[in-house]
Amino acid sequence: MSHSDNQPIVPGISLDAAGQATVDPLLADLLFDLAIQLEEPTNQPVDVEHVLAAIILAARNGELDSNRPLTSDAELVAVLVRHVKSIFTDYDGKVGRDD
């Protein structure tokens, strides 16, 4: 499957038909920063996979603009807090097939 068949979530993140995320390596530091910022308000051990899952959930919920690049600002953190909490509440923090 070509990357052009992927569904864009936000710039640098897309999903293929199987639900597998593709993340631009340039976003790695940003996802890590967001994970650190989300630990305190969620009171959970947040990692980059949790952040990625929360971004996908927020985008599917219409809370993120698929054309707007991500930044580690307070507005994005506020949007992601609820989704990270739901990942831990509804899925016991498990986000990948390997979990």
Short mmCIF file of C-alpha atoms in Angstrom, two decimals:
data_model
loop_
_atom_site.label_atom_id
_atom_site.label_comp_id
_atom_site.label_asym_id
_atom_site.label_seq_id
_atom_site.Cartn_x
_atom_site.Cartn_y
_atom_site.Cartn_z
CA MET A 1 0.00 0.00 0.00
CA SER A 2 1.37 3.41 -0.90
CA HIS A 3 1.56 6.26 1.59
CA SER A 4 -0.90 8.20 -0.59
CA ASP A 5 -3.63 5.78 0.56
CA ASN A 6 -3.06 6.78 4.17
CA GLN A 7 -5.65 8.87 6.00
CA PRO A 8 -4.05 12.09 7.27
CA ILE A 9 -4.66 12.79 10.96
CA VAL A 10 -2.54 15.94 11.37
CA PRO A 11 0.57 17.01 9.43
CA GLY A 12 3.17 14.28 9.99
CA ILE A 13 0.75 11.62 11.27
CA SER A 14 -1.41 9.34 9.14
CA LEU A 15 -3.21 6.00 9.41
CA ASP A 16 -3.24 3.19 6.88
CA ALA A 17 -6.26 1.00 6.14
CA ALA A 18 -5.19 -1.45 8.87
CA GLY A 19 -5.12 1.33 11.48
CA GLN A 20 -1.33 1.43 11.66
CA ALA A 21 0.00 4.93 12.32
CA THR A 22 2.84 6.47 10.38
CA VAL A 23 4.66 9.27 12.20
CA ASP A 24 7.17 11.65 10.68
CA PRO A 25 10.45 11.25 12.62
CA LEU A 26 10.55 15.03 13.04
CA LEU A 27 7.59 14.72 15.45
CA ALA A 28 9.41 12.40 17.88
CA ASP A 29 10.62 15.16 20.21
CA LEU A 30 7.23 16.87 20.18
CA LEU A 31 5.41 13.63 21.09
CA PHE A 32 7.91 13.04 23.90
CA ASP A 33 7.42 16.59 25.19
CA LEU A 34 3.66 16.16 25.11
CA ALA A 35 3.95 12.88 27.03
CA ILE A 36 5.85 14.64 29.80
CA GLN A 37 3.35 17.50 29.87
CA LEU A 38 0.40 15.08 30.07
CA GLU A 39 1.68 13.04 33.01
CA GLU A 40 0.79 15.57 35.71
CA PRO A 41 -2.77 16.50 34.60
CA THR A 42 -3.68 12.86 33.92
CA ASN A 43 -1.80 11.35 36.87
CA GLN A 44 -0.72 8.53 34.56
CA PRO A 45 2.62 7.25 33.18
CA VAL A 46 2.10 8.70 29.68
CA ASP A 47 4.40 7.65 26.84
CA VAL A 48 4.53 8.66 23.17
CA GLU A 49 2.17 5.84 22.15
CA HIS A 50 -0.47 7.19 24.52
CA VAL A 51 0.02 10.67 23.06
CA LEU A 52 -0.28 9.34 19.52
CA ALA A 53 -3.46 7.44 20.38
CA ALA A 54 -4.91 10.54 22.07
CA ILE A 55 -4.10 12.64 18.99
CA ILE A 56 -5.89 10.12 16.76
CA LEU A 57 -8.91 10.04 19.08
CA ALA A 58 -9.06 13.84 19.25
CA ALA A 59 -8.78 14.13 15.46
CA ARG A 60 -11.54 11.57 14.93
CA ASN A 61 -13.65 13.56 17.39
CA GLY A 62 -13.16 16.71 15.32
CA GLU A 63 -11.06 18.41 17.99
CA LEU A 64 -7.94 18.80 15.83
CA ASP A 65 -7.53 20.41 12.42
CA SER A 66 -5.98 17.89 10.03
CA ASN A 67 -4.13 20.75 8.30
CA ARG A 68 -2.70 22.42 11.42
CA PRO A 69 0.75 21.29 12.60
CA LEU A 70 0.97 20.12 16.21
CA THR A 71 2.64 22.24 18.86
CA SER A 72 3.20 21.45 22.52
CA ASP A 73 1.01 24.31 23.70
CA ALA A 74 -1.48 24.39 26.57
CA GLU A 75 -4.42 24.28 24.16
CA LEU A 76 -3.35 20.95 22.66
CA VAL A 77 -2.50 19.51 26.08
CA ALA A 78 -5.98 20.44 27.32
CA VAL A 79 -7.57 18.66 24.35
CA LEU A 80 -5.45 15.54 24.86
CA VAL A 81 -5.91 15.19 28.64
CA ARG A 82 -9.43 13.76 28.34
CA HIS A 83 -8.36 11.28 25.67
CA VAL A 84 -5.30 10.09 27.59
CA LYS A 85 -7.46 9.58 30.68
CA SER A 86 -9.95 7.57 28.62
CA ILE A 87 -7.14 5.39 27.24
CA PHE A 88 -6.16 4.46 30.80
CA THR A 89 -9.76 4.11 32.01
CA ASP A 90 -11.25 2.26 29.03
CA TYR A 91 -8.21 0.31 27.79
CA ASP A 92 -6.06 0.03 30.92
CA GLY A 93 -3.40 2.11 29.15
CA LYS A 94 -2.94 -0.42 26.37
CA VAL A 95 -2.70 1.17 22.94
CA GLY A 96 -0.80 -1.26 20.71
CA ARG A 97 -1.20 -4.76 19.48
CA ASP A 98 1.83 -5.78 21.52
CA ASP A 99 0.32 -4.58 24.84
#
